[in-house]
Amino acid sequence: MNVEISNLSMTYPSGKTALRGINLKMSSPNLIGLLGPNGAGKSTLMKLLVAGLLPTEGTILIDGKPLIKKERLLKARLGYLPQSFGLFDELTVWQFLDYMAALKGITNSKEAISAVIQSTNLEEKQKAKIRTLSGGQRQRVGIAQAILGAPHFLIFDEPTVGLDPEERIGFRNLFSQMAQDRLVLLSTHIIEDVQSVCNQLIVIHQGCIRFVGSPAKLIAGAVGHVGVFREKDQRQEAGLQITSRINTAQGILCRAVAEKLPDFVEQAEPTLEDAYLYLISGGVVQ
Ligand code: ADP
């Protein structure tokens, strides 16, 4: 599956421009992380990709054909977990998934539902009413409906919200397994969600694409722009963004990013988080 986005812009009726001139190519198999701070435009991009919104400008081609013309075909091959997902509280987990299977036109629904219940660890909750579930369990039901029927194109908008660290690791592994023969697009503002599993990252900020490439490339672009210093040594420096403060026996150790590091800052190896923060704070990554 190939997705080609050209010159895509989206302005909401309120006048807010959420995306400007987006150009992107994605093809399967791939697990792509869409990173950006809150309000960057990630959800808007995902809604445009599932034809839940119409762009103000630009085109989306799916396997070379306009999304508008292939909407039905795409939907049959699409699994989508929106950011806010309404579940039917009075249905049990199984009944809800059965309903979703019917909507998706899945014929061997019993088998398909059992498979997703197993991969999302919901065996013990399959007969429970959705209103009795915890936030994390509801999120798992949302993920289960998205992967139901093993669609070719999976779009997850902040899928790990509300999950505990162990569940998050479990889902990261599941997404990376699914991406072996599919296109999986995962939006998040949590770096650890994409760090170990995504081979491609798209960073979006203020409605524009700021970076497309591998995590290694993003990190390489921040070399020389990340450093550490003791808080007591700090002087007022324009453009120095402190990204963390750690209490140590020798005082507070600060980590910072800057276009040009001041003399009192000792250069450090960038992590993916440093590189992301450097980019978002206005840094230029080649
Ligand atoms: P993200 O998913 O990265 O947090 P969104 O795509 O939800 O970002 O939002 C991008 C921008 O568009 C934000 O400024 C947000 O307030 C605005 N926005 C989102 N949805 C709407 C809407 N329905 N009407 C008006 N503005 C919106």
CSV table of N, CA, C and O and ligand atoms in Angstrom, one decimal, residues 12 14 16 18 37-44 83, ligand 1:
chain,number,residue,atom,x,y,z
A,12,TYR,N,-9.7,24.9,9.6
A,12,TYR,CA,-11.0,24.6,10.2
A,12,TYR,C,-12.0,25.8,9.9
A,12,TYR,O,-11.5,26.9,9.7
A,14,SER,N,-13.4,27.5,11.9
A,14,SER,CA,-13.2,28.5,12.8
A,14,SER,C,-12.1,29.5,12.4
A,14,SER,O,-11.9,30.5,12.9
A,16,LYS,N,-8.9,28.4,12.1
A,16,LYS,CA,-7.6,27.9,12.6
A,16,LYS,C,-7.0,27.0,11.5
A,16,LYS,O,-7.6,26.0,11.0
A,18,ALA,N,-4.7,24.2,10.8
A,18,ALA,CA,-4.0,23.1,11.5
A,18,ALA,C,-2.9,22.5,10.8
A,18,ALA,O,-1.9,21.9,11.4
A,37,PRO,N,4.3,18.0,19.4
A,37,PRO,CA,3.6,18.4,20.7
A,37,PRO,C,2.1,18.5,20.5
A,37,PRO,O,1.6,18.5,19.4
A,38,ASN,N,1.4,18.6,21.6
A,38,ASN,CA,0.0,18.8,21.6
A,38,ASN,C,-0.4,20.0,20.7
A,38,ASN,O,0.3,21.1,20.8
A,39,GLY,N,-1.4,19.8,19.8
A,39,GLY,CA,-1.8,20.9,19.0
A,39,GLY,C,-1.0,21.1,17.7
A,39,GLY,O,-1.2,22.0,16.9
A,40,ALA,N,0.0,20.1,17.5
A,40,ALA,CA,0.8,20.2,16.3
A,40,ALA,C,0.1,20.0,15.0
A,40,ALA,O,0.5,20.5,13.9
A,41,GLY,N,-1.0,19.2,15.1
A,41,GLY,CA,-1.7,18.8,13.8
A,41,GLY,C,-1.8,17.3,13.5
A,41,GLY,O,-2.3,16.9,12.5
A,42,LYS,N,-1.3,16.5,14.5
A,42,LYS,CA,-1.3,15.1,14.3
A,42,LYS,C,-2.7,14.5,14.0
A,42,LYS,O,-2.9,13.7,13.1
A,43,SER,N,-3.6,14.8,14.9
A,43,SER,CA,-5.0,14.2,14.8
A,43,SER,C,-5.6,14.7,13.5
A,43,SER,O,-6.3,13.9,12.8
A,44,THR,N,-5.4,15.9,13.2
A,44,THR,CA,-6.0,16.5,11.9
A,44,THR,C,-5.5,15.7,10.7
A,44,THR,O,-6.2,15.3,9.9
A,83,GLN,N,-8.5,9.6,18.7
A,83,GLN,CA,-8.0,10.0,20.0
A,83,GLN,C,-9.1,9.8,21.0
A,83,GLN,O,-8.9,9.3,22.1
B,1,ADP,P1,-2.6,17.2,17.8
B,1,ADP,O1,-3.3,16.0,17.4
B,1,ADP,O2,-1.2,17.3,17.3
B,1,ADP,O3,-2.6,17.5,19.3
B,1,ADP,P2,-4.7,18.6,16.4
B,1,ADP,O4,-4.7,18.1,15.0
B,1,ADP,O5,-5.8,18.0,17.3
B,1,ADP,O6,-3.3,18.5,17.1
B,1,ADP,O7,-5.0,20.2,16.4
B,1,ADP,C1,-4.2,21.0,15.6
B,1,ADP,C2,-4.7,22.5,15.8
B,1,ADP,O8,-6.0,22.5,15.2
B,1,ADP,C3,-4.9,22.9,17.2
B,1,ADP,O9,-4.5,24.2,17.3
B,1,ADP,C4,-6.3,22.6,17.5
B,1,ADP,O10,-6.8,23.5,18.5
B,1,ADP,C5,-7.0,22.9,16.2
B,1,ADP,N1,-8.2,22.2,16.0
B,1,ADP,C6,-8.4,20.8,16.1
B,1,ADP,N2,-9.6,20.4,15.8
B,1,ADP,C7,-10.3,21.6,15.5
B,1,ADP,C8,-11.7,21.9,15.2
B,1,ADP,N3,-12.6,20.9,15.0
B,1,ADP,N4,-12.0,23.2,15.0
B,1,ADP,C9,-11.1,24.2,15.1
B,1,ADP,N5,-9.8,24.0,15.4
B,1,ADP,C10,-9.4,22.7,15.7
